């Protein structure tokens, strides 16, 4: 939440904030449906390799991928994505530690989605395992990204995230020979919260597993086109 120097009464603001968020999320969902885009909300800690994974994905998806970057400050990540060959829009939250659906709606207006086909839109959330999990952005896939150096004990420490994700991505698997990290433990703990979760193992650095993940995304996007054709 934002820093504030003003003293505040203790009131539960969570419910109206989330209700308002849900209105914007529904509008975003409508736009994603109109444009037949597959949309990912990628949530992980600072330094878990989110942007590096997106750079590796750009080598497979090229300009079919468009990225919205969320950071507290700087355009650094959007610049990296642009250098990797994809369109990117940077949201600077100036203190807020998560993206909300309204910020994404504003970014979508700036992106000019009619310029070239966007098959996969990736929203890289602000690095944080806690509050991004509560804010629906209108996405199809909520991706929880956990990297090997963070440790294999994190899933049960952050259950609000790992119980809500559609897909778990274990990243930086190139470091497995060097660190103690039990991938099977992570998967078992995640499935104990979330029986339907799909699991991918990737290294943004070496590219291992990234082709498989991108193939899955294009298959999911193809399903959206089939669904649209059957509605027409
Ligand atoms: Mg980043
Ligand atoms: Zn937050």
XYZ file of N, CA and C and ligand atoms in Angstrom:
698
model
N 0.848 -1.192 0.000
C 0.000 0.000 0.000
C 0.880 1.238 0.000
N 0.309 2.368 -0.370
C 1.084 3.598 -0.462
C 1.521 4.104 0.909
N 2.676 4.735 0.929
C 3.110 5.388 2.159
C 2.290 6.652 2.336
N 2.010 6.986 3.553
C 1.313 8.234 3.807
C 1.796 8.756 5.133
N 1.990 10.054 5.213
C 2.436 10.639 6.468
C 1.235 11.054 7.317
N 0.043 11.085 6.687
C -1.139 11.498 7.451
C -1.563 10.389 8.407
N -1.972 10.744 9.629
C -2.522 9.716 10.497
C -3.858 9.234 9.919
N -4.130 7.960 10.065
C -5.358 7.434 9.485
C -6.137 6.647 10.515
N -7.432 6.718 10.396
C -8.278 5.862 11.231
C -8.132 4.436 10.719
N -8.244 3.500 11.626
C -8.156 2.104 11.209
C -9.541 1.660 10.748
N -9.690 1.546 9.438
C -10.958 1.057 8.884
C -10.624 -0.007 7.859
N -11.531 -0.910 7.656
C -11.293 -1.949 6.657
C -11.661 -1.403 5.292
N -10.620 -0.998 4.546
C -10.868 -0.442 3.214
C -10.757 -1.518 2.147
N -10.437 -2.723 2.564
C -10.129 -3.768 1.584
C -11.324 -4.066 0.685
N -12.504 -4.138 1.295
C -13.647 -4.605 0.523
C -14.030 -3.626 -0.596
N -14.262 -2.322 -0.285
C -14.585 -1.418 -1.402
C -13.462 -1.292 -2.421
N -12.221 -1.349 -1.994
C -11.095 -1.266 -2.935
C -11.159 -2.437 -3.905
N -11.399 -3.630 -3.380
C -11.432 -4.805 -4.256
C -12.681 -4.812 -5.136
N -13.801 -4.273 -4.630
C -15.024 -4.203 -5.450
C -14.800 -3.268 -6.634
N -14.156 -2.136 -6.382
C -13.832 -1.187 -7.452
C -12.867 -1.849 -8.444
N -11.890 -2.559 -7.893
C -10.932 -3.249 -8.762
C -11.643 -4.231 -9.685
N -12.647 -4.904 -9.130
C -13.347 -5.921 -9.917
C -14.064 -5.298 -11.120
N -14.550 -4.048 -10.975
C -15.197 -3.374 -12.120
C -14.195 -3.148 -13.259
N -13.020 -2.667 -12.901
C -11.999 -2.448 -13.933
C -11.517 -3.779 -14.512
N -11.398 -4.785 -13.667
C -10.959 -6.102 -14.154
C -11.954 -6.660 -15.169
N -13.237 -6.458 -14.899
C -14.264 -6.961 -15.829
C -14.156 -6.234 -17.170
N -13.901 -4.918 -17.129
C -13.740 -4.159 -18.379
C -12.497 -4.632 -19.132
N -11.409 -4.872 -18.401
C -10.194 -5.394 -19.050
C -10.481 -6.737 -19.710
N -11.187 -7.600 -18.989
C -11.511 -8.924 -19.532
C -12.283 -8.798 -20.846
N -13.217 -7.832 -20.896
C -13.987 -7.603 -22.119
C -13.089 -7.209 -23.285
N -12.125 -6.336 -22.997
C -11.191 -5.898 -24.041
C -10.321 -7.072 -24.504
N -9.826 -7.865 -23.566
C -8.971 -9.009 -23.917
C -9.747 -9.982 -24.803
N -11.023 -10.137 -24.491
C -11.869 -11.032 -25.272
C -12.070 -10.485 -26.687
N -12.347 -9.180 -26.790
C -12.524 -8.562 -28.111
C -11.284 -8.732 -28.976
N -10.123 -8.604 -28.352
C -8.862 -8.654 -29.108
C -8.324 -10.074 -29.234
N -8.986 -11.051 -28.604
C -8.552 -12.459 -28.634
C -7.093 -12.617 -28.208
N -6.745 -11.896 -27.134
C -5.383 -12.006 -26.597
C -5.389 -12.954 -25.407
N -4.303 -13.693 -25.257
C -4.082 -14.445 -24.021
C -3.309 -13.528 -23.063
N -3.790 -13.412 -21.840
C -3.184 -12.450 -20.913
C -2.679 -13.145 -19.650
N -1.430 -12.844 -19.322
C -0.776 -13.430 -18.144
C -0.505 -12.331 -17.119
N -0.704 -12.662 -15.865
C -0.310 -11.794 -14.753
C 0.821 -12.531 -14.027
N 2.038 -12.026 -14.169
C 3.211 -12.733 -13.639
C 3.606 -12.131 -12.296
N 3.568 -12.959 -11.267
C 3.817 -12.503 -9.897
C 5.004 -13.273 -9.320
N 5.977 -12.537 -8.815
C 7.144 -13.162 -8.196
C 7.924 -12.117 -7.425
N 8.893 -12.571 -6.647
C 9.696 -11.663 -5.827
C 10.598 -10.787 -6.697
N 11.093 -9.676 -6.143
C 12.155 -8.948 -6.826
C 13.362 -9.870 -7.004
N 13.925 -9.915 -8.193
C 15.115 -10.741 -8.414
C 14.831 -12.193 -8.737
N 13.553 -12.550 -8.902
C 13.239 -13.947 -9.213
C 13.428 -14.255 -10.693
N 13.720 -13.221 -11.483
C 14.023 -13.461 -12.899
C 12.838 -13.260 -13.828
N 11.875 -12.468 -13.407
C 10.676 -12.262 -14.243
C 11.052 -11.633 -15.587
N 11.801 -10.553 -15.547
C 12.107 -9.841 -16.795
C 13.050 -10.662 -17.668
N 13.994 -11.359 -17.040
C 14.909 -12.209 -17.817
C 14.137 -13.337 -18.508
N 13.128 -13.885 -17.814
C 12.294 -14.910 -18.450
C 11.540 -14.319 -19.645
N 11.049 -13.101 -19.499
C 10.330 -12.462 -20.615
C 11.263 -12.209 -21.795
N 12.503 -11.836 -21.504
C 13.468 -11.653 -22.595
C 13.681 -12.974 -23.337
N 13.759 -14.065 -22.587
C 13.921 -15.378 -23.221
C 12.670 -15.749 -24.020
N 11.495 -15.404 -23.494
C 10.239 -15.686 -24.220
C 10.176 -14.884 -25.516
N 10.747 -13.672 -25.499
C 10.734 -12.837 -26.710
C 11.469 -13.521 -27.854
N 12.437 -14.380 -27.537
C 13.178 -15.079 -28.593
C 12.305 -16.124 -29.284
N 11.224 -16.549 -28.631
C 10.296 -17.506 -29.251
C 9.066 -16.803 -29.823
N 8.559 -15.824 -29.117
C 7.269 -15.225 -29.476
C 7.422 -13.967 -30.331
N 8.607 -13.386 -30.318
C 8.884 -12.175 -31.102
C 7.800 -11.121 -30.860
N 7.358 -10.467 -31.943
C 6.427 -9.358 -31.713
C 4.981 -9.807 -31.515
N 4.752 -11.114 -31.416
C 3.418 -11.589 -31.010
C 3.177 -11.329 -29.531
N 4.242 -11.027 -28.799
C 4.127 -10.756 -27.361
C 4.237 -9.256 -27.109
N 3.353 -8.769 -26.257
C 3.396 -7.379 -25.800
C 3.452 -7.433 -24.279
N 4.198 -6.515 -23.683
C 4.441 -6.591 -22.236
C 4.038 -5.291 -21.551
N 3.362 -5.416 -20.439
C 3.150 -4.289 -19.526
C 4.015 -4.556 -18.305
N 4.894 -3.610 -18.011
C 5.821 -3.755 -16.888
C 5.335 -2.936 -15.707
N 5.277 -3.545 -14.540
C 4.939 -2.807 -13.330
C 6.149 -2.715 -12.415
N 6.534 -1.500 -12.093
C 7.612 -1.300 -11.131
C 7.280 -0.072 -10.298
N 7.862 -0.004 -9.127
C 7.657 1.179 -8.289
C 8.281 2.398 -8.983
N 9.429 2.200 -9.555
C 10.156 3.316 -10.168
C 11.028 2.802 -11.324
N 11.295 3.613 -12.275
C 12.163 3.450 -13.462
C 11.476 2.729 -14.634
N 11.988 2.991 -15.848
C 11.526 2.335 -17.078
C 12.498 1.203 -17.459
N 13.337 0.802 -16.540
C 14.405 -0.140 -16.913
C 13.889 -1.428 -17.543
N 12.851 -2.022 -16.945
C 12.393 -3.316 -17.447
C 11.737 -3.176 -18.821
N 10.957 -2.096 -19.016
C 10.341 -1.890 -20.344
C 11.425 -1.720 -21.406
N 12.504 -1.029 -21.050
C 13.596 -0.842 -22.017
C 14.234 -2.187 -22.380
N 14.384 -3.062 -21.397
C 14.952 -4.394 -21.688
C 14.053 -5.163 -22.652
N 12.733 -5.076 -22.425
C 11.795 -5.816 -23.286
C 11.809 -5.246 -24.704
N 11.865 -3.921 -24.805
C 11.921 -3.303 -26.136
C 13.196 -3.740 -26.862
N 14.302 -3.811 -26.119
C 15.547 -4.261 -26.747
C 15.459 -5.711 -27.197
N 14.612 -6.490 -26.521
C 14.420 -7.893 -26.917
C 13.462 -8.014 -28.099
N 12.890 -6.893 -28.548
C 12.109 -6.904 -29.786
C 10.604 -6.873 -29.610
N 10.122 -6.623 -28.399
C 8.672 -6.600 -28.161
C 8.237 -5.203 -27.739
N 6.988 -4.906 -28.008
C 6.434 -3.654 -27.502
C 6.247 -3.764 -25.995
N 6.501 -2.663 -25.298
C 6.352 -2.679 -23.845
C 5.848 -1.337 -23.371
N 5.059 -1.383 -22.317
C 4.598 -0.154 -21.669
C 4.937 -0.249 -20.189
N 5.564 0.785 -19.657
C 5.973 0.768 -18.251
C 4.953 1.492 -17.389
N 4.455 0.826 -16.380
C 3.687 1.491 -15.320
C 4.652 1.731 -14.168
N 4.778 2.983 -13.759
C 5.532 3.289 -12.537
C 4.510 3.591 -11.449
N 4.508 2.777 -10.399
C 3.449 2.905 -9.388
C 3.771 3.971 -8.348
N 5.005 4.459 -8.312
C 5.413 5.490 -7.343
C 5.020 5.124 -5.921
N 5.344 3.943 -5.510
C 5.136 3.549 -4.112
C 4.236 2.348 -3.942
N 3.240 2.196 -4.795
C 2.331 1.062 -4.615
C 3.066 -0.239 -4.958
N 2.847 -1.254 -4.145
C 3.631 -2.489 -4.282
C 2.878 -3.557 -5.059
N 1.880 -3.164 -5.838
C 1.151 -4.108 -6.686
C 0.503 -3.318 -7.817
N 0.098 -4.003 -8.859
C -0.711 -3.375 -9.908
C -2.173 -3.618 -9.604
N -3.012 -2.654 -9.969
C -4.446 -2.912 -9.912
C -5.018 -2.821 -11.327
N -6.277 -3.222 -11.455
C -6.876 -3.325 -12.789
C -7.015 -1.961 -13.450
N -7.163 -0.900 -12.644
C -7.283 0.437 -13.211
C -5.969 0.873 -13.854
N -4.851 0.607 -13.202
C -3.543 0.949 -13.773
C -3.328 0.196 -15.085
N -3.776 -1.064 -15.132
C -3.637 -1.850 -16.358
C -4.549 -1.290 -17.456
N -5.759 -0.861 -17.079
C -6.687 -0.272 -18.060
C -6.051 0.962 -18.702
N -5.393 1.768 -17.890
C -4.723 2.962 -18.410
C -3.584 2.565 -19.362
N -2.812 1.570 -18.971
C -1.713 1.104 -19.830
C -2.248 0.587 -21.162
N -3.379 -0.113 -21.125
C -3.960 -0.665 -22.358
C -4.341 0.448 -23.322
N -4.829 1.577 -22.778
C -5.167 2.722 -23.645
C -3.915 3.255 -24.339
N -2.801 3.257 -23.620
C -1.564 3.818 -24.177
C -0.927 2.878 -25.211
N -1.232 1.593 -25.136
C -0.493 0.614 -25.945
C -0.894 0.575 -27.414
N -2.048 1.099 -27.770
C -2.511 1.055 -29.152
C -2.476 -0.380 -29.689
N -3.378 -1.185 -29.143
C -3.350 -2.621 -29.431
C -3.768 -2.962 -30.854
N -4.286 -1.988 -31.586
C -4.654 -2.270 -32.975
C -3.452 -2.217 -33.912
N -2.347 -1.728 -33.389
C -1.120 -1.658 -34.211
C -0.392 -3.007 -34.111
N -0.617 -3.867 -35.073
C 0.002 -5.190 -35.060
C -0.748 -6.121 -34.131
N -0.712 -7.401 -34.433
C -1.470 -8.363 -33.646
C -0.732 -8.685 -32.352
N -1.447 -8.632 -31.255
C -0.896 -9.052 -29.971
C -1.547 -10.384 -29.626
N -0.760 -11.455 -29.647
C -1.319 -12.772 -29.325
C -1.243 -13.039 -27.840
N -0.131 -12.628 -27.243
C 0.093 -12.881 -25.819
C 0.479 -11.559 -25.158
N -0.331 -11.149 -24.196
C -0.008 -9.948 -23.413
C 0.468 -10.408 -22.037
N 1.673 -10.007 -21.682
C 2.212 -10.376 -20.374
C 2.254 -9.140 -19.493
N 1.640 -9.238 -18.344
C 1.699 -8.162 -17.351
C 2.656 -8.630 -16.267
N 3.820 -7.973 -16.190
C 4.774 -8.305 -15.138
C 4.462 -7.434 -13.935
N 3.965 -8.060 -12.885
C 3.538 -7.314 -11.710
C 4.745 -6.775 -10.935
N 4.508 -5.884 -10.004
C 5.561 -5.378 -9.124
C 6.097 -6.566 -8.303
N 7.415 -6.629 -8.129
C 8.018 -7.751 -7.405
C 7.557 -7.817 -5.963
N 6.762 -8.855 -5.639
C 6.106 -8.923 -4.333
C 5.249 -10.192 -4.340
N 5.324 -10.986 -3.293
C 4.529 -12.226 -3.264
C 3.211 -12.053 -2.506
N 2.940 -10.856 -2.017
C 1.777 -10.720 -1.127
C 0.604 -10.021 -1.821
N 0.582 -8.675 -1.849
C -0.676 -8.066 -2.314
C -1.009 -8.247 -3.790
N -0.056 -8.447 -4.715
C -0.508 -8.669 -6.101
C -1.487 -9.845 -6.225
N -1.404 -10.782 -5.272
C -2.274 -11.959 -5.382
C -3.746 -11.607 -5.192
N -4.050 -10.470 -4.540
C -5.451 -10.109 -4.250
C -6.119 -9.321 -5.367
N -5.340 -8.820 -6.323
C -5.898 -7.914 -7.330
C -6.020 -8.617 -8.675
N -7.257 -8.890 -9.055
C -7.554 -9.455 -10.368
C -7.322 -8.357 -11.407
N -6.537 -8.646 -12.430
C -6.295 -7.656 -13.483
C -7.131 -7.961 -14.724
N -7.896 -9.047 -14.673
C -8.686 -9.480 -15.821
C -7.984 -10.552 -16.640
N -6.844 -11.043 -16.124
C -6.005 -11.988 -16.859
C -6.653 -13.380 -16.996
N -6.120 -14.146 -17.970
C -6.501 -15.563 -18.088
C -5.672 -16.421 -17.146
N -4.368 -16.152 -17.122
C -3.456 -16.992 -16.356
C -2.781 -16.165 -15.274
N -2.859 -16.657 -14.044
C -2.126 -16.025 -12.946
C -0.910 -16.910 -12.707
N 0.269 -16.357 -12.987
C 1.507 -17.134 -12.956
C 2.254 -16.810 -11.663
N 2.546 -17.812 -10.871
C 3.395 -17.634 -9.696
C 4.796 -18.080 -10.058
N 5.746 -17.159 -9.973
C 7.113 -17.491 -10.366
C 7.978 -17.565 -9.109
N 8.563 -18.717 -8.898
C 9.445 -18.919 -7.739
C 10.797 -19.366 -8.266
N 11.851 -18.680 -7.850
C 13.172 -19.036 -8.372
C 13.958 -19.847 -7.339
N 14.848 -20.654 -7.858
C 15.607 -21.593 -7.020
C 16.353 -20.905 -5.865
N 16.999 -19.748 -6.074
C 17.725 -19.153 -4.936
C 16.828 -18.680 -3.795
N 15.531 -18.535 -4.043
C 14.625 -18.080 -2.976
C 14.364 -19.159 -1.932
N 14.595 -20.414 -2.289
C 14.391 -21.495 -1.332
C 13.105 -22.257 -1.587
N 13.125 -23.555 -1.203
C 11.998 -24.439 -1.517
C 10.912 -24.420 -0.435
N 11.030 -23.485 0.526
C 10.050 -23.439 1.626
C 9.021 -22.324 1.454
N 8.998 -21.670 0.295
C 8.218 -20.442 0.182
C 6.721 -20.647 -0.078
N 6.349 -21.779 -0.661
C 4.954 -21.929 -1.100
C 3.999 -21.791 0.086
N 4.274 -22.508 1.170
C 3.336 -22.468 2.302
C 3.457 -21.168 3.097
N 4.546 -20.423 2.891
C 4.660 -19.120 3.561
C 3.817 -18.047 2.871
N 3.496 -18.262 1.602
C 2.727 -17.270 0.828
C 1.496 -17.941 0.213
N 0.627 -18.483 1.073
C -0.484 -19.278 0.529
C -1.500 -18.460 -0.258
N -1.621 -17.135 0.029
C -2.643 -16.392 -0.726
C -2.275 -16.357 -2.202
N -0.985 -16.303 -2.501
C -0.569 -16.361 -3.900
C -0.658 -17.793 -4.443
N 0.006 -18.720 -3.762
C 0.164 -20.045 -4.379
C -1.135 -20.852 -4.405
N -2.141 -20.420 -3.623
C -3.433 -21.102 -3.735
C -4.263 -20.554 -4.894
N -3.903 -19.377 -5.422
C -4.732 -18.736 -6.456
C -4.165 -18.862 -7.860
N -2.910 -19.273 -7.988
C -2.303 -19.263 -9.320
C -2.849 -20.394 -10.197
N -2.816 -20.149 -11.499
C -3.152 -21.218 -12.446
C -1.906 -22.013 -12.801
N -0.755 -21.330 -12.749
C 0.492 -21.956 -13.204
C 1.643 -21.556 -12.289
N 2.412 -22.569 -11.913
C 3.632 -22.338 -11.136
C 4.819 -22.460 -12.079
N 5.657 -21.439 -12.091
C 6.888 -21.518 -12.874
C 8.059 -21.527 -11.898
N 8.811 -22.611 -11.909
C 10.036 -22.692 -11.102
C 11.166 -22.233 -12.010
N 11.739 -21.075 -11.665
C 12.707 -20.439 -12.564
C 14.131 -20.553 -11.998
N 15.095 -20.276 -12.857
C 16.530 -20.396 -12.533
C 16.903 -21.848 -12.230
N 16.339 -22.784 -12.983
C 16.657 -24.201 -12.740
C 18.106 -24.523 -13.093
N 18.777 -23.616 -13.817
C 20.214 -23.827 -14.080
C 21.019 -23.810 -12.782
N 20.449 -23.265 -11.694
C 21.169 -23.201 -10.418
C 20.932 -24.426 -9.539
N 20.083 -25.359 -9.979
C 19.766 -26.526 -9.136
C 21.001 -27.327 -8.709
N 22.026 -27.485 -9.584
C 23.199 -28.262 -9.136
C 23.984 -27.568 -8.030
N 23.771 -26.271 -7.855
C 24.597 -25.505 -6.915
C 23.909 -25.198 -5.597
N 22.602 -25.405 -5.527
C 21.852 -24.993 -4.345
C 20.979 -26.155 -3.869
N 20.617 -26.118 -2.591
C 19.706 -27.126 -2.062
C 18.281 -26.644 -2.289
N 17.593 -27.287 -3.193
C 16.233 -26.862 -3.544
C 15.503 -28.095 -4.045
N 14.462 -28.489 -3.328
C 13.725 -29.710 -3.667
C 12.506 -29.326 -4.514
N 12.650 -29.499 -5.820
C 11.565 -29.109 -6.735
C 10.297 -29.897 -6.425
N 10.471 -31.186 -6.095
C 9.281 -32.010 -5.837
C 8.533 -31.525 -4.596
N 9.282 -31.042 -3.598
C 8.632 -30.488 -2.403
C 7.781 -29.270 -2.778
N 8.346 -28.398 -3.592
C 7.637 -27.184 -4.007
C 6.348 -27.554 -4.743
N 6.459 -28.519 -5.651
C 5.284 -28.917 -6.434
C 4.234 -29.545 -5.513
N 4.677 -30.418 -4.603
C 3.729 -31.096 -3.703
C 3.038 -30.080 -2.794
N 3.790 -29.110 -2.285
C 3.172 -28.118 -1.395
C 2.203 -27.234 -2.170
N 2.553 -26.900 -3.393
C 1.651 -26.074 -4.196
C 0.374 -26.853 -4.520
N 0.525 -28.132 -4.858
C -0.675 -28.941 -5.170
C -1.535 -29.151 -3.930
N -0.911 -29.108 -2.732
C -1.708 -29.280 -1.506
C -2.643 -28.083 -1.303
N -2.272 -26.924 -1.843
C -3.113 -25.723 -1.745
C -4.061 -25.612 -2.924
N -3.676 -26.240 -4.030
C -4.179 -25.845 -5.335
C -4.025 -27.059 -6.268
N -5.001 -27.940 -6.208
C -4.864 -29.234 -6.886
C -4.710 -29.149 -8.386
N -5.197 -28.052 -8.998
C -5.210 -27.966 -10.464
C -4.001 -27.259 -11.053
N -3.068 -26.824 -10.207
C -1.986 -25.978 -10.722
C -1.129 -26.744 -11.749
N -0.786 -26.055 -12.829
C 0.162 -26.615 -13.813
C 1.558 -26.147 -13.424
N 2.557 -26.943 -13.766
C 3.924 -26.625 -13.332
C 4.847 -26.580 -14.541
N 5.678 -25.546 -14.593
C 6.710 -25.410 -15.615
C 8.042 -25.155 -14.925
N 9.102 -25.649 -15.535
C 10.450 -25.411 -15.003
C 11.238 -24.690 -16.089
N 11.822 -23.557 -15.716
C 12.488 -22.732 -16.725
C 13.812 -22.181 -16.207
N 14.643 -21.809 -17.166
C 15.779 -20.935 -16.878
C 15.750 -19.818 -17.906
N 15.469 -18.620 -17.446
C 15.509 -17.482 -18.361
C 16.911 -17.283 -18.898
N 17.895 -17.649 -18.088
C 19.294 -17.420 -18.473
C 19.746 -18.365 -19.591
N 19.496 -19.680 -19.405
C 19.949 -20.624 -20.438
C 18.873 -20.889 -21.491
N 17.636 -20.521 -21.186
C 16.534 -20.781 -22.119
C 15.876 -22.140 -21.919
N 16.411 -22.962 -21.010
C 15.834 -24.296 -20.794
C 14.370 -24.179 -20.349
N 13.508 -24.958 -20.990
C 12.091 -24.987 -20.611
C 11.263 -23.834 -21.154
N 11.922 -22.835 -21.718
C 11.179 -21.653 -22.169
C 10.380 -21.968 -23.435
N 10.960 -22.805 -24.304
C 10.241 -23.187 -25.529
C 8.952 -23.932 -25.186
N 9.052 -24.833 -24.219
C 7.877 -25.602 -23.778
C 6.804 -24.679 -23.204
N 7.223 -23.720 -22.394
C 6.280 -22.783 -21.794
C 5.603 -21.930 -22.879
N 6.388 -21.468 -23.848
C 5.822 -20.647 -24.924
C 4.860 -21.461 -25.794
N 5.191 -22.739 -26.015
C 4.287 -23.595 -26.796
C 2.948 -23.728 -26.081
N 3.009 -23.908 -24.772
C 1.781 -23.972 -23.968
C 0.967 -22.679 -24.131
N 1.645 -21.537 -24.088
C 0.933 -20.254 -24.195
C 0.258 -20.120 -25.563
N 0.956 -20.532 -26.609
C 0.359 -20.420 -27.944
C -0.812 -21.385 -28.103
N -0.733 -22.554 -27.441
C -1.874 -23.488 -27.450
C -3.075 -22.874 -26.735
N -2.807 -22.217 -25.604
C -3.904 -21.573 -24.867
C -4.516 -20.452 -25.701
N -3.666 -19.733 -26.410
C -4.170 -18.655 -27.250
C -4.998 -19.231 -28.413
N -4.558 -20.355 -28.944
C -5.313 -20.991 -30.032
C -6.712 -21.383 -29.551
N -6.816 -21.796 -28.286
C -8.136 -22.154 -27.737
C -9.056 -20.932 -27.704
N -8.477 -19.764 -27.438
C -9.277 -18.533 -27.415
C -9.830 -18.251 -28.817
N -9.001 -18.481 -29.838
C -9.467 -18.251 -31.218
C -10.566 -19.240 -31.587
N -10.409 -20.486 -31.161
C -11.442 -21.499 -31.451
C -12.753 -21.111 -30.777
N -12.648 -20.660 -29.514
C -13.853 -20.266 -28.779
C -14.533 -19.083 -29.472
N -13.716 -18.156 -29.980
C -14.281 -16.998 -30.647
C -14.975 -17.403 -31.954
N -14.331 -18.321 -32.697
C -14.926 -18.768 -33.962
C -16.250 -19.464 -33.707
N -16.325 -20.204 -32.596
C -17.570 -20.928 -32.331
C -18.686 -19.992 -31.863
N -18.316 -18.796 -31.388
C -19.338 -17.802 -30.999
C -19.866 -17.055 -32.206
N -19.031 -16.960 -33.252
C -19.394 -16.129 -34.419
C -20.508 -16.762 -35.233
Mg 11.385 -6.992 -13.585
Zn 0.534 -3.671 -2.542
